[in-house]
XYZ file of C-alpha atoms in Angstrom:
745
model
C 0.015 0.138 0.008
C 1.101 3.592 -0.602
C 2.703 5.559 2.044
C 0.313 7.434 4.197
C -2.049 4.715 5.010
C -4.174 7.119 7.334
C -4.650 9.206 4.373
C -5.658 6.446 1.936
C -8.843 6.325 0.025
C -10.720 3.694 -1.788
C -10.083 4.133 -5.494
C -13.291 2.467 -6.515
C -14.999 5.411 -4.586
C -13.129 7.986 -6.497
C -13.952 6.116 -9.818
C -17.610 6.105 -8.829
C -17.661 9.621 -8.188
C -15.858 10.494 -11.354
C -18.463 8.281 -13.299
C -21.233 10.406 -11.708
C -19.800 13.719 -12.624
C -18.961 12.639 -16.135
C -22.768 11.693 -16.768
C -23.671 14.938 -15.019
C -21.430 16.775 -17.432
C -22.757 14.825 -20.516
C -26.155 15.642 -19.707
C -25.528 19.271 -20.623
C -26.318 18.196 -24.018
C -30.071 18.172 -23.108
C -29.914 22.071 -22.688
C -30.017 22.306 -26.630
C -33.630 20.532 -26.734
C -35.188 21.610 -23.256
C -36.144 25.232 -22.857
C -35.524 25.595 -19.146
C -33.733 24.144 -16.281
C -36.300 22.618 -14.161
C -34.994 19.065 -15.293
C -31.398 19.675 -13.781
C -31.914 19.352 -9.995
C -34.078 16.237 -10.450
C -31.501 14.764 -12.787
C -28.564 15.448 -10.440
C -30.363 13.947 -7.542
C -31.106 10.718 -9.370
C -27.396 10.278 -10.751
C -26.116 10.832 -7.506
C -28.569 8.373 -5.615
C -27.450 5.753 -8.331
C -23.828 6.397 -7.776
C -24.045 6.547 -4.079
C -25.973 3.009 -4.158
C -23.096 1.727 -6.030
C -20.353 3.042 -3.648
C -22.322 1.523 -0.671
C -22.732 -1.860 -2.349
C -19.025 -2.278 -3.327
C -18.077 -1.024 0.096
C -19.964 -3.728 1.646
C -18.255 -6.294 -0.831
C -21.660 -7.196 -2.229
C -22.061 -9.543 -5.239
C -21.899 -7.227 -8.362
C -25.159 -8.522 -9.806
C -26.626 -7.376 -6.313
C -25.265 -4.005 -6.668
C -26.944 -3.487 -9.946
C -30.082 -4.944 -8.846
C -30.057 -2.558 -5.846
C -29.051 0.525 -8.191
C -32.131 -0.163 -10.391
C -34.200 -0.248 -7.182
C -32.695 2.998 -6.030
C -33.543 4.560 -9.522
C -37.223 3.504 -9.485
C -37.567 4.788 -5.913
C -36.208 7.910 -6.994
C -38.570 8.406 -9.945
C -41.414 7.519 -7.983
C -40.752 9.848 -5.183
C -40.026 12.853 -7.594
C -42.743 12.307 -10.225
C -45.606 10.393 -8.703
C -48.373 11.150 -5.842
C -49.460 7.573 -5.209
C -46.224 6.241 -3.757
C -46.286 4.143 -0.633
C -45.269 6.331 2.281
C -44.472 9.127 -0.040
C -41.483 7.477 -1.920
C -41.761 3.524 -2.257
C -43.022 2.286 -5.728
C -46.099 0.557 -5.484
C -48.436 -0.634 -8.264
C -50.438 2.583 -8.250
C -47.337 4.698 -8.302
C -45.744 2.515 -11.047
C -48.884 3.024 -13.201
C -48.871 6.683 -12.705
C -45.079 6.744 -13.468
C -45.728 4.748 -16.629
C -48.291 7.222 -17.812
C -46.005 10.174 -17.408
C -43.324 8.370 -19.322
C -45.585 7.557 -22.261
C -46.776 10.977 -22.181
C -43.006 12.245 -22.353
C -42.568 9.997 -25.454
C -45.545 11.873 -27.398
C -43.759 15.049 -26.266
C -40.395 13.842 -27.706
C -42.096 12.707 -30.841
C -44.154 15.809 -31.592
C -42.414 18.557 -29.810
C -40.315 21.180 -31.735
C -37.229 21.673 -29.736
C -36.519 23.761 -27.479
C -39.658 22.215 -25.587
C -40.575 23.261 -21.949
C -39.339 20.940 -19.088
C -42.683 19.528 -18.104
C -42.942 17.093 -15.557
C -43.382 13.997 -17.789
C -40.102 15.306 -19.796
C -38.253 15.428 -16.397
C -39.188 12.073 -15.657
C -37.913 10.715 -19.147
C -34.711 12.560 -18.981
C -33.994 11.162 -15.309
C -34.887 7.753 -16.223
C -32.416 7.841 -18.836
C -29.601 9.569 -17.155
C -30.089 7.197 -14.320
C -29.639 4.099 -16.567
C -26.613 5.842 -18.309
C -25.281 6.411 -14.693
C -25.653 2.731 -13.942
C -24.033 1.564 -17.129
C -21.081 4.017 -16.836
C -20.618 2.956 -13.221
C -20.593 -0.803 -14.256
C -18.044 -0.296 -17.207
C -15.730 2.442 -15.411
C -15.758 0.973 -11.995
C -16.792 -2.728 -11.911
C -15.168 -3.785 -15.132
C -12.521 -1.036 -14.918
C -12.829 -0.019 -18.536
C -13.142 3.880 -18.333
C -12.331 4.361 -22.127
C -15.247 2.223 -23.231
C -17.577 4.175 -20.913
C -16.664 7.242 -23.057
C -19.108 5.373 -25.948
C -22.059 5.575 -23.446
C -21.333 9.173 -22.960
C -21.360 9.818 -26.605
C -24.802 8.313 -26.963
C -26.138 10.714 -24.272
C -25.152 13.514 -26.944
C -26.796 11.595 -29.938
C -30.077 11.924 -28.412
C -30.563 15.686 -28.194
C -28.445 15.976 -31.353
C -30.769 13.804 -33.256
C -33.760 15.954 -32.084
C -32.327 19.336 -32.201
C -32.649 21.609 -35.422
C -29.803 23.857 -34.407
C -26.323 23.144 -33.090
C -26.102 22.110 -29.357
C -24.571 24.808 -27.018
C -20.645 24.786 -27.243
C -20.106 24.387 -23.632
C -21.956 21.210 -23.754
C -19.120 19.835 -26.010
C -16.702 21.263 -23.441
C -18.607 19.380 -20.580
C -18.355 16.151 -22.401
C -14.615 16.429 -23.172
C -14.013 17.122 -19.357
C -16.190 14.184 -18.651
C -14.187 11.850 -20.673
C -10.846 13.033 -19.562
C -12.250 12.704 -15.873
C -13.218 9.146 -16.545
C -9.687 8.304 -18.022
C -7.815 9.996 -15.017
C -9.848 8.314 -12.359
C -10.030 4.788 -13.664
C -6.467 4.322 -15.046
C -4.174 5.525 -12.263
C -4.116 2.439 -9.888
C -3.405 -1.084 -10.284
C -6.200 -3.857 -10.488
C -5.285 -5.267 -7.268
C -4.750 -2.175 -5.297
C -7.936 -0.960 -3.807
C -6.743 1.898 -1.705
C -4.157 4.488 -2.679
C -3.072 7.712 -0.867
C -4.899 10.902 -1.417
C -1.873 12.579 -2.697
C -1.294 9.773 -5.457
C -5.093 10.076 -6.380
C -5.145 13.891 -6.658
C -1.889 13.952 -8.694
C -3.320 11.570 -11.280
C -6.610 13.297 -11.502
C -5.240 16.733 -11.669
C -1.679 16.219 -12.957
C -0.113 17.101 -16.199
C -1.281 14.162 -18.131
C -4.816 14.490 -17.233
C -4.666 18.255 -17.963
C -3.132 17.532 -21.488
C -5.969 15.054 -22.265
C -8.600 17.218 -21.055
C -7.248 20.147 -22.963
C -7.019 18.087 -26.180
C -10.408 16.843 -25.696
C -11.918 19.980 -25.290
C -10.215 21.468 -28.492
C -11.232 18.487 -30.303
C -14.960 18.764 -29.201
C -15.121 22.535 -30.056
C -13.884 21.851 -33.402
C -16.271 19.116 -33.956
C -19.082 20.937 -32.660
C -18.246 23.941 -34.927
C -17.500 22.193 -38.268
C -20.177 19.345 -38.130
C -23.382 21.839 -37.530
C -25.666 19.597 -39.723
C -26.968 17.603 -36.811
C -30.720 17.460 -36.456
C -33.782 15.967 -37.870
C -35.963 16.401 -40.834
C -39.118 16.117 -38.900
C -40.699 13.417 -36.664
C -42.429 10.915 -38.634
C -46.135 10.288 -37.953
C -45.516 6.310 -38.146
C -43.235 3.676 -38.912
C -42.559 2.022 -42.438
C -44.292 2.620 -45.474
C -47.339 0.568 -45.223
C -49.475 2.186 -42.615
C -49.678 3.381 -39.000
C -49.149 0.936 -36.624
C -51.570 1.729 -33.836
C -54.338 -0.368 -32.513
C -57.080 2.159 -32.930
C -56.208 2.665 -36.687
C -54.803 6.145 -36.142
C -51.609 7.552 -34.995
C -53.150 8.882 -31.936
C -50.785 11.952 -31.708
C -51.222 15.059 -29.613
C -50.193 17.675 -32.177
C -50.703 20.547 -29.863
C -47.266 19.683 -28.587
C -45.798 20.713 -31.733
C -47.761 23.909 -31.824
C -46.413 24.887 -28.243
C -43.077 24.240 -29.446
C -43.602 26.844 -32.038
C -44.964 29.407 -29.381
C -42.328 28.724 -26.672
C -39.300 29.331 -28.955
C -36.997 31.967 -27.424
C -36.726 33.735 -30.798
C -38.758 34.066 -33.799
C -37.935 31.653 -36.941
C -39.122 32.327 -40.409
C -41.054 28.910 -41.596
C -42.412 29.500 -44.832
C -42.294 32.047 -47.957
C -45.382 32.123 -49.789
C -46.126 33.577 -53.225
C -49.516 33.984 -55.129
C -51.697 34.140 -51.984
C -53.855 37.031 -52.876
C -56.055 36.757 -49.916
C -55.334 35.971 -46.212
C -56.371 32.564 -44.840
C -55.130 29.973 -42.654
C -52.301 27.567 -43.627
C -53.681 24.231 -41.965
C -51.156 21.431 -41.086
C -53.479 18.962 -39.361
C -56.685 18.617 -37.931
C -57.609 16.538 -34.580
C -60.789 14.630 -34.230
C -60.935 12.914 -31.039
C -61.246 14.705 -27.737
C -60.012 12.920 -24.625
C -61.183 14.843 -21.366
C -57.905 13.695 -19.644
C -55.345 14.666 -22.346
C -57.010 17.037 -24.784
C -57.726 16.827 -28.651
C -55.785 14.036 -30.441
C -55.610 12.927 -33.986
C -57.432 9.729 -34.837
C -58.641 7.824 -37.848
C -56.089 8.976 -39.948
C -56.068 6.775 -43.177
C -53.768 6.059 -45.818
C -55.683 8.240 -48.189
C -54.626 8.741 -51.796
C -51.456 9.475 -53.551
C -50.905 13.337 -52.955
C -49.216 13.788 -56.373
C -52.277 12.826 -58.175
C -55.478 15.231 -58.600
C -57.009 15.424 -55.188
C -60.726 14.642 -54.677
C -63.023 16.792 -52.571
C -63.163 16.360 -48.892
C -65.436 13.942 -47.499
C -69.171 15.324 -47.237
C -68.075 18.279 -49.522
C -70.279 18.825 -52.659
C -69.952 22.453 -53.390
C -66.574 23.311 -54.932
C -67.266 27.099 -55.922
C -64.727 29.945 -54.611
C -61.698 31.632 -55.580
C -59.223 29.394 -57.520
C -55.330 29.882 -56.685
C -52.109 28.825 -57.514
C -49.643 29.125 -54.425
C -45.921 28.550 -54.191
C -44.739 27.619 -50.761
C -41.190 27.395 -49.911
C -40.249 25.807 -46.509
C -37.521 27.894 -44.697
C -37.361 26.826 -40.986
C -40.039 23.942 -41.202
C -39.274 20.155 -40.946
C -42.331 18.021 -40.440
C -44.272 15.040 -42.091
C -47.217 17.340 -42.250
C -47.459 19.338 -45.278
C -49.500 22.487 -44.789
C -52.206 23.556 -47.264
C -54.559 26.375 -47.818
C -58.149 26.092 -48.326
C -59.556 23.103 -50.397
C -56.559 21.425 -52.125
C -56.935 20.186 -55.642
C -53.288 19.297 -56.402
C -49.940 19.553 -54.815
C -46.684 19.130 -56.537
C -42.906 19.510 -55.889
C -42.631 18.121 -52.762
C -41.049 14.977 -53.640
C -42.291 11.250 -53.458
C -44.262 9.142 -50.912
C -46.879 11.831 -49.966
C -50.251 10.862 -49.094
C -53.624 13.074 -48.700
C -56.566 11.975 -46.514
C -59.748 13.472 -47.845
C -61.379 13.004 -44.341
C -58.831 14.784 -42.345
C -57.716 17.129 -44.939
C -54.027 16.544 -44.260
C -51.308 15.926 -46.529
C -48.459 13.808 -44.939
C -45.691 11.456 -45.363
C -44.181 8.407 -43.850
C -40.573 8.740 -45.143
C -37.995 10.794 -43.629
C -36.873 13.497 -46.474
C -35.672 16.962 -47.024
C -38.280 19.618 -47.081
C -38.545 21.015 -50.601
C -40.555 23.925 -52.111
C -43.945 22.913 -53.357
C -46.844 24.350 -55.333
C -50.657 24.092 -54.241
C -53.686 24.409 -56.661
C -56.438 25.125 -54.312
C -60.040 26.609 -53.998
C -60.748 29.406 -51.452
C -64.399 29.117 -50.534
C -66.181 31.742 -49.019
C -69.853 31.094 -48.627
C -72.267 33.921 -47.225
C -74.019 33.599 -43.892
C -77.294 33.033 -45.983
C -75.649 30.051 -47.821
C -74.731 28.491 -44.580
C -77.954 29.046 -42.979
C -79.455 27.145 -45.599
C -76.944 24.410 -45.760
C -79.011 20.951 -45.002
C -79.015 17.291 -45.939
C -77.222 14.326 -44.693
C -74.100 14.587 -42.583
C -71.980 12.470 -44.539
C -68.960 12.322 -42.268
C -67.563 10.136 -39.797
C -69.974 9.994 -36.478
C -66.792 10.674 -34.491
C -67.077 14.045 -35.295
C -70.180 14.311 -33.042
C -68.853 12.320 -29.999
C -69.486 13.884 -26.931
C -67.895 11.407 -24.632
C -66.176 13.057 -21.523
C -67.822 16.408 -22.104
C -68.896 17.464 -18.421
C -72.576 18.101 -17.660
C -72.003 21.837 -17.088
C -70.569 22.416 -20.249
C -73.312 20.615 -22.112
C -75.667 22.998 -20.457
C -73.587 25.913 -21.103
C -73.785 24.957 -24.843
C -77.514 24.536 -24.734
C -77.976 27.949 -22.991
C -75.814 29.822 -25.596
C -77.474 28.397 -28.657
C -81.050 28.600 -27.306
C -83.332 30.250 -29.781
C -80.737 30.279 -32.740
C -82.827 29.157 -35.583
C -79.840 27.468 -37.705
C -76.615 25.525 -37.064
C -74.846 28.582 -38.268
C -76.448 30.999 -36.038
C -75.422 28.340 -33.236
C -72.085 28.594 -34.315
C -71.691 32.309 -34.585
C -73.334 32.455 -31.116
C -70.596 30.165 -29.525
C -67.851 32.162 -31.524
C -69.211 35.340 -30.094
C -69.152 33.892 -26.746
C -65.444 33.992 -26.477
C -64.673 37.116 -28.513
C -67.043 39.217 -26.974
C -65.127 41.276 -24.427
C -67.943 41.684 -22.059
C -67.959 37.972 -21.335
C -64.271 38.431 -19.729
C -62.249 36.043 -22.102
C -58.558 37.288 -22.779
C -55.779 36.062 -25.005
C -52.629 35.762 -22.972
C -49.687 33.523 -23.257
C -50.276 31.791 -19.970
C -53.454 30.254 -18.610
C -55.053 31.014 -15.367
C -54.118 28.740 -12.446
C -56.510 26.000 -12.314
C -59.125 26.249 -9.466
C -61.055 23.039 -9.921
C -60.701 19.376 -10.822
C -61.620 19.625 -14.631
C -59.504 21.782 -16.870
C -62.282 22.374 -19.517
C -64.544 23.656 -16.898
C -61.678 25.732 -15.425
C -61.250 27.665 -18.591
C -64.811 28.207 -19.338
C -66.094 29.099 -16.124
C -63.303 30.561 -13.992
C -59.906 31.192 -15.804
C -61.044 32.527 -18.920
C -57.584 33.354 -20.171
C -55.126 31.587 -22.458
C -54.047 31.396 -25.965
C -55.394 29.743 -29.197
C -55.032 26.109 -27.793
C -57.555 26.785 -25.061
C -60.071 28.837 -27.207
C -60.187 26.527 -29.951
C -60.266 23.291 -27.843
C -63.079 24.603 -25.808
C -65.307 26.028 -28.752
C -65.024 22.733 -30.484
C -66.388 20.774 -27.452
C -69.235 23.317 -27.051
C -70.261 22.591 -30.951
C -70.276 18.987 -30.287
C -72.367 19.473 -26.934
C -74.755 21.620 -29.233
C -74.922 18.527 -31.739
C -72.637 20.252 -34.508
C -69.968 18.182 -35.943
C -66.516 19.775 -35.133
C -62.811 19.279 -35.124
C -59.711 21.483 -34.107
C -57.131 22.558 -36.997
C -53.509 23.122 -36.230
C -51.436 25.381 -38.431
C -50.596 28.915 -38.999
C -51.967 32.338 -39.801
C -51.053 34.122 -42.944
C -48.100 35.922 -41.581
C -46.617 39.219 -43.003
C -46.215 40.885 -46.410
C -42.599 40.957 -47.571
C -42.505 42.450 -51.195
C -44.386 40.234 -53.610
C -44.441 37.186 -50.883
C -45.878 36.616 -47.396
C -43.555 35.122 -44.651
C -44.906 32.982 -42.098
C -42.862 32.477 -38.953
C -43.288 30.692 -35.491
C -45.091 33.624 -34.344
C -48.053 32.653 -36.687
C -48.449 29.162 -35.295
C -52.150 29.014 -34.520
C -55.171 26.797 -33.692
C -58.787 27.215 -34.696
C -62.103 25.576 -35.311
C -63.675 23.881 -38.025
C -67.549 23.257 -38.063
C -69.219 20.965 -40.890
C -72.123 22.314 -42.970
C -73.710 19.857 -45.369
C -72.583 20.423 -48.937
C -70.097 23.206 -47.826
C -68.079 20.743 -45.814
C -65.543 21.944 -43.111
C -65.886 25.686 -42.572
C -63.584 27.810 -40.648
C -64.044 29.781 -37.294
C -61.740 31.320 -34.895
C -62.786 32.034 -31.159
C -59.350 33.412 -29.953
C -59.671 37.113 -29.105
C -56.547 38.149 -30.772
C -55.755 42.090 -30.987
C -52.608 41.914 -33.095
C -54.446 41.609 -36.450
C -53.018 38.234 -37.150
C -56.373 36.545 -37.621
C -57.447 35.931 -41.057
C -61.427 35.723 -40.381
C -63.381 34.649 -43.451
C -66.139 37.082 -44.778
C -69.107 35.192 -43.082
C -67.709 35.951 -39.658
C -66.931 39.527 -40.563
C -70.472 40.269 -41.367
C -73.474 40.917 -38.893
C -74.936 37.672 -37.958
C -78.746 37.183 -38.706
C -81.303 38.240 -35.898
C -81.927 35.606 -33.407
C -82.566 35.536 -29.780
C -80.052 37.646 -28.158
C -76.855 35.988 -26.759
C -77.534 35.225 -23.077
C -74.916 36.689 -20.468
C -72.011 34.496 -19.396
C -72.973 31.983 -16.847
C -72.375 32.661 -13.040
C -71.761 30.000 -10.629
C -71.295 26.695 -12.534
C -72.292 23.318 -11.334
C -69.815 21.307 -9.357
C -67.013 20.225 -11.864
C -66.497 16.493 -12.775
C -64.192 14.896 -10.171
C -60.844 13.779 -11.624
C -60.501 10.013 -11.479
C -57.836 8.595 -8.931
C -54.428 8.850 -10.212
C -55.198 11.504 -12.721
C -54.013 15.006 -12.258
C -56.082 18.139 -12.896
C -54.672 19.820 -15.974
C -53.777 23.309 -16.238
C -54.903 23.715 -20.177
C -57.596 22.296 -22.234
C -56.038 20.140 -24.794
C -52.748 18.658 -23.474
C -51.442 17.693 -20.039
C -48.279 19.676 -20.605
C -48.842 23.204 -20.739
C -46.222 26.271 -20.720
C -47.149 26.761 -17.187
C -46.540 23.226 -16.189
C -44.843 24.463 -12.958
C -48.318 25.455 -11.565
C -49.741 21.856 -12.135
C -51.983 21.108 -9.291
C -50.606 17.799 -8.659
C -47.286 19.102 -7.690
C -48.119 22.502 -5.959
C -50.995 21.533 -3.542
C -49.569 18.485 -1.614
C -47.763 20.787 0.844
C -44.238 20.740 -0.286
C -44.432 18.953 -3.511
C -41.437 16.730 -4.371
C -39.054 18.377 -2.273
C -40.945 17.338 1.001
C -41.103 13.952 -0.625
C -37.272 14.068 -1.410
C -36.543 15.216 2.192
C -38.461 12.092 3.458
C -36.590 9.818 1.192
C -33.351 11.333 2.465
C -34.295 10.888 6.107
C -35.229 7.371 5.438
C -32.064 6.582 3.644
C -30.143 8.134 6.655
C -32.368 5.630 8.987
C -31.473 2.771 6.848
C -27.764 3.714 6.574
C -27.825 3.923 10.583
C -29.253 0.612 11.054
C -25.936 -1.571 11.231
C -24.351 0.849 13.694
C -27.407 0.664 15.623
C -27.561 -3.184 15.603
C -23.881 -3.282 16.588
C -24.399 -1.056 19.518
C -27.484 -3.011 20.724
C -25.427 -6.344 20.509
C -22.526 -4.702 22.386
C -24.797 -3.485 25.137
C -26.352 -6.953 25.587
C -23.187 -8.612 25.788
C -21.729 -6.166 28.224
C -24.687 -6.546 30.609
C -24.168 -10.430 30.594
C -20.573 -9.676 31.420
C -21.280 -7.231 34.187
C -23.815 -9.629 35.769
C -20.902 -12.219 36.092
C -23.232 -15.376 35.576
C -22.668 -18.409 33.591
C -21.669 -17.505 29.966
C -20.145 -14.232 30.744
C -16.607 -15.169 29.670
C -18.129 -16.373 26.224
C -20.147 -13.311 25.778
C -16.892 -11.248 26.277
C -14.905 -13.213 23.909
C -17.568 -12.740 21.245
C -17.637 -9.162 21.940
C -13.767 -8.947 21.618
C -13.983 -11.013 18.368
C -16.353 -8.617 16.794
C -14.112 -5.639 17.711
C -11.422 -7.369 15.761
C -13.746 -8.254 12.896
C -14.789 -4.514 12.784
C -11.215 -3.744 11.938
C -11.289 -6.269 9.302
C -9.720 -9.309 11.160
C -11.212 -12.529 11.795
C -9.610 -15.734 13.108
C -9.909 -18.820 11.265
C -12.659 -21.056 12.672
C -10.196 -24.154 12.871
C -7.881 -22.425 15.457
C -8.182 -22.958 19.004
C -9.166 -19.790 21.063
C -5.452 -19.567 22.379
C -3.973 -19.447 18.670
C -6.805 -17.009 17.677
C -5.792 -14.535 20.430
C -2.117 -14.810 19.630
C -2.947 -14.065 15.897
C -5.071 -11.127 16.775
C -2.480 -9.824 19.356
C 0.228 -10.021 16.556
C -1.828 -8.767 13.923
C -2.728 -5.502 15.591
C 0.528 -4.943 17.567
C -1.250 -4.848 20.889
C 0.761 -3.185 23.535
C 1.879 -5.366 26.717
C -1.292 -4.371 28.726
C -3.472 -5.235 25.854
C -1.897 -8.441 25.286
C -1.916 -9.268 28.886
C -5.706 -8.675 28.937
C -6.418 -10.747 25.892
C -4.553 -13.713 27.431
C -6.085 -13.299 30.717
C -9.698 -13.395 28.950
C -8.533 -16.305 27.108
C -7.753 -18.274 30.305
C -11.352 -17.377 31.634
C -12.955 -18.626 28.450
C -11.390 -21.938 28.614
C -12.175 -22.267 32.345
C -15.805 -21.644 31.568
C -15.898 -23.982 28.402
C -13.697 -26.892 29.544
C -13.475 -26.727 33.473
C -16.205 -29.043 35.387
C -19.535 -27.742 35.957
C -20.242 -25.863 39.023
C -16.846 -23.546 39.061
C -17.601 -19.962 39.700
C -17.117 -17.514 36.974
C -14.093 -15.395 36.902
C -15.204 -12.028 38.373
C -12.331 -10.015 36.462
C -13.879 -10.883 33.028
C -15.456 -7.381 32.712
C -11.975 -5.719 33.318
C -10.117 -8.017 31.036
C -12.553 -7.037 28.282
C -12.268 -3.353 29.061
C -8.498 -3.484 28.922
C -8.315 -5.442 25.738
C -10.625 -3.113 23.951
C -8.962 0.024 25.089
C -5.752 -1.574 23.777
C -7.194 -2.438 20.398
C -8.616 1.161 20.351
C -4.990 2.666 20.897
C -3.348 0.675 18.253
C -6.296 0.455 15.515
C -8.630 3.055 15.971
C -11.827 2.857 13.931
C -12.369 5.066 10.974
C -15.784 6.688 10.722
C -17.055 4.235 7.895
C -16.140 1.189 10.054
C -18.223 2.556 12.945
C -21.155 3.421 10.661
C -21.012 0.184 8.703
C -19.477 -2.550 10.930
C -18.238 -5.594 9.349
C -19.324 -7.868 12.314
C -22.985 -6.865 11.488
C -22.845 -6.629 7.629
C -20.895 -9.817 6.987
C -22.092 -12.180 9.489
């Protein structure tokens, strides 16, 4: 062993700490795809818990597979404590908590698949990041510490960069590359300085290897290479997130992709800077650019895409949308050049008749009005031939006939009774469906009703997000307004869906530029013959709306619009295990920090984390407490001086030696064992005399004829022997906290 035994450190502990720090440094790559830093503290806690569990297991010399199993249990416990509300005792993973965690991770995968980086660090996304980094920490710990191959662990850290790099359109932050380079250098320095057989080294030797010239040179070279790589190879990103896999169909059990595309819209809204997405030429009238439509309303998670079919080849002449017979309107030929837009959805204006130039393998679904692809390909400029229909209010009032669309557009499942009652009151006395639609649209846009367009929704005050917005909050952005009006339309018996896309942008010379600032959602209501017709309930005051003529004209006389309701009926209770949502359409809003499931529990995850720490401290203290209880019981037996007192004293003395790493062989006699222990720990003369005297008392107790009185000096022999042992080999704090005589019995 190196010089300075008293200052020696466990090299495996050093390697474990270096592995944890390297994972933490590599995780900085996620700052390129996550908009805020709420994920950092939970991630660091998770990494630290996994690393600490590994250190504890190796200190106890557990079987390596057992160490990995306990690390996995620690990771599960951390995720349960931080991201669920149904954990046993606030942190233990029970069936309900694991089910809740599974739902969070499923929602996080939707956010990853549909979000446009950088996305907000919603709770679900934090859980997914912590799970991934926890697994990476376990793998790096196994490779760098257990297998002593730190260079190989660098490949795992490289995978950490691959994930955000594949999702980000822009280059990752330069300092994340620096963090990765330092992480790799730290791994090499901490894992390669000691021999495999040498478990402990002096602190000076360890520090010299980690912070010495060689490590500094490796770290400096790694930083330079990382910066050059990050600067030169900037083409890291994606060409959009595909709606399905393969080229034959969408592989979902429901027959549709089951997306929540408002996540993508939120990604556009939450960008820290404005990005131009399209340049449009030939658009002689402002109108909305539709990317997708949402058919299914899920009261727990908002509006989703549902029922998307394979449709028809988009390079051929396109049929009229389902349920549409009238194709009159203004014909246009529009050239659309994607700038910063990458997505599998091809936005179109009005009723498309033909699209060209966008490349192969594009499909058109006449029912949803969506042009899409299932193959990854570069965005290309494309041309759309379209008809921009503009019926008059009188024509829409006279629209009648069979509703030749899927009945799913009339599905009212999950709509709370108070919302249905509101729709009935708002449309009471309106003679036609068109008048009912305009009445509902005016309910949101009339300033006297108290709705306002803001970039944050009001904090929820009830258990149902839809009722919260309609009756209490009354503020939000297009996502909430479009979703709420579409629900009210269905409650009034009018087919509806939510459309996601962009407003017409701004004029720039002979073209229009559409940017991330123009991301928008609106409502489409169905009228027989005319098909899907645009309405927009969002009360924008910045001139970005492109309202059709029938909404700019005075509605026909009808019964006056009733005043907004006062006190609503009690909201629908939230099912157990489901958290109230702050918005209407998706569980993850931009104000995710205000989720009631995280703030109304009297301390949130930090109180749970404190409880976890306290329980962990109690568990760690258990071995020392058990050792102390055993010592007191034996000393009481010895002090009483009855039969067996010498044997109890001998067992206590053996445990004192065992706590210092020495245990005599079982085949040895008591006298031979005592001599080996005396020599092994270099006891002084007083201590050696006390040990031999205690051995004599033990031999008399064990082998002398029965009826012999116990030696009254046994307690004094034990006290002197233990005192001598403390003088020659004092216990370290770790040996006191984790006594070997308890843990390895």
